[in-house]
């Protein structure tokens, strides 16, 4: 399984967590395992899910800084938010991928799943 596929699984798990207001990473991984009909949940995907959920408040606060005046994160489509959370977490915390590569991966996920997150994702670009 490629790193992109594992990232996609993590993003889909975060999407499930966002939809159900779930905060327990193990529960989220188990639900995603079943929903995605996987034989096992990849370790790298679990690492991302754990990291995003453990740092969700901080990640969302950072993302909120880039929203249009008067907007809140709850106005963003949940799949877009999941892509952004995974990207920002990886850019700030992952030793497995460079920040620029994490951003590129987020753009690839946007191409697969979203029509709007691309413009948001460019705002999280590392300086």
XYZ file of C-alpha atoms in Angstrom:
127
model
C 0.000 0.000 0.000
C 1.366 3.413 -0.944
C 1.753 6.332 1.424
C -0.908 8.169 -0.598
C -3.366 5.318 -0.063
C -2.627 5.282 3.673
C -3.113 9.052 3.814
C -6.431 8.691 1.959
C -7.571 6.114 4.529
C -6.569 8.456 7.369
C -8.440 11.352 5.765
C -11.555 9.204 5.353
C -11.300 8.151 9.002
C -11.015 11.806 10.076
C -14.059 12.549 7.926
C -15.980 9.860 9.828
C -14.766 11.327 13.120
C -15.882 14.818 12.100
C -19.301 13.565 11.031
C -19.916 11.704 14.264
C -18.065 14.072 16.625
C -15.849 11.129 17.582
C -12.686 11.784 19.560
C -11.369 8.299 20.383
C -8.776 7.383 17.756
C -9.130 3.635 18.271
C -12.902 3.824 17.805
C -12.479 5.981 14.703
C -9.961 3.540 13.190
C -12.283 0.592 13.870
C -15.265 2.369 12.280
C -13.165 3.309 9.258
C -11.836 -0.246 8.985
C -15.400 -1.516 8.735
C -16.754 1.313 6.553
C -13.884 1.062 4.070
C -13.961 -2.751 4.156
C -10.256 -3.025 4.929
C -8.529 -6.172 6.177
C -6.345 -4.105 8.498
C -5.867 -0.459 9.332
C -2.412 0.759 8.223
C -0.057 1.935 10.969
C 0.719 5.185 9.168
C -3.007 5.913 8.804
C -3.510 5.237 12.512
C -0.599 7.547 13.351
C -2.232 10.369 11.388
C -5.664 9.720 12.925
C -4.171 9.692 16.429
C -2.254 12.890 15.760
C -5.124 14.803 14.197
C -7.576 13.837 16.931
C -5.070 14.559 19.716
C -4.320 17.994 18.230
C -7.718 18.783 16.699
C -8.376 21.918 18.739
C -5.007 23.449 17.870
C -5.223 22.435 14.200
C -8.712 23.897 13.868
C -7.637 27.129 15.586
C -4.797 27.474 13.087
C -7.073 26.753 10.131
C -9.643 29.262 11.424
C -7.107 32.067 11.030
C -7.339 31.694 7.250
C -11.110 31.774 6.939
C -13.019 34.661 5.474
C -14.089 37.211 8.092
C -17.210 35.987 9.891
C -16.748 32.373 8.811
C -16.308 29.407 11.120
C -14.957 25.948 10.412
C -18.453 24.466 10.637
C -19.213 26.175 7.308
C -16.529 24.134 5.572
C -17.550 20.822 4.062
C -16.453 17.975 6.357
C -14.416 16.233 3.654
C -12.582 19.501 2.966
C -11.939 19.958 6.681
C -10.589 16.409 6.976
C -8.159 17.033 4.104
C -7.005 20.289 5.684
C -6.565 18.752 9.138
C -4.516 15.851 7.793
C -2.369 18.186 5.690
C -1.690 20.625 8.507
C -0.936 17.828 10.966
C 1.537 16.212 8.564
C 3.173 19.517 7.665
C 3.792 20.309 11.325
C 4.445 16.897 12.850
C 5.309 14.134 10.416
C 8.908 13.051 10.046
C 7.854 10.739 7.213
C 7.116 13.546 4.756
C 8.407 17.038 4.013
C 5.881 19.882 4.483
C 5.836 20.727 0.770
C 5.163 17.074 -0.092
C 2.357 16.965 2.503
C 0.800 19.999 0.841
C 1.087 18.343 -2.574
C -0.547 15.195 -1.182
C -3.388 17.319 0.201
C -3.900 18.830 -3.239
C -4.063 15.314 -4.703
C -6.738 14.381 -2.144
C -8.618 17.543 -3.090
C -8.574 16.444 -6.709
C -10.018 13.082 -5.680
C -12.618 14.202 -3.154
C -13.303 17.934 -3.256
C -13.784 20.848 -5.555
C -13.226 23.635 -3.013
C -10.493 22.554 -0.619
C -7.729 23.333 -3.114
C -8.041 27.069 -2.450
C -8.044 26.509 1.328
C -5.094 24.141 1.126
C -2.904 26.716 -0.591
C -3.409 28.948 2.455
C -1.696 26.404 4.717
C 1.479 26.431 2.623
C 4.603 26.557 4.772
C 6.557 29.794 4.594
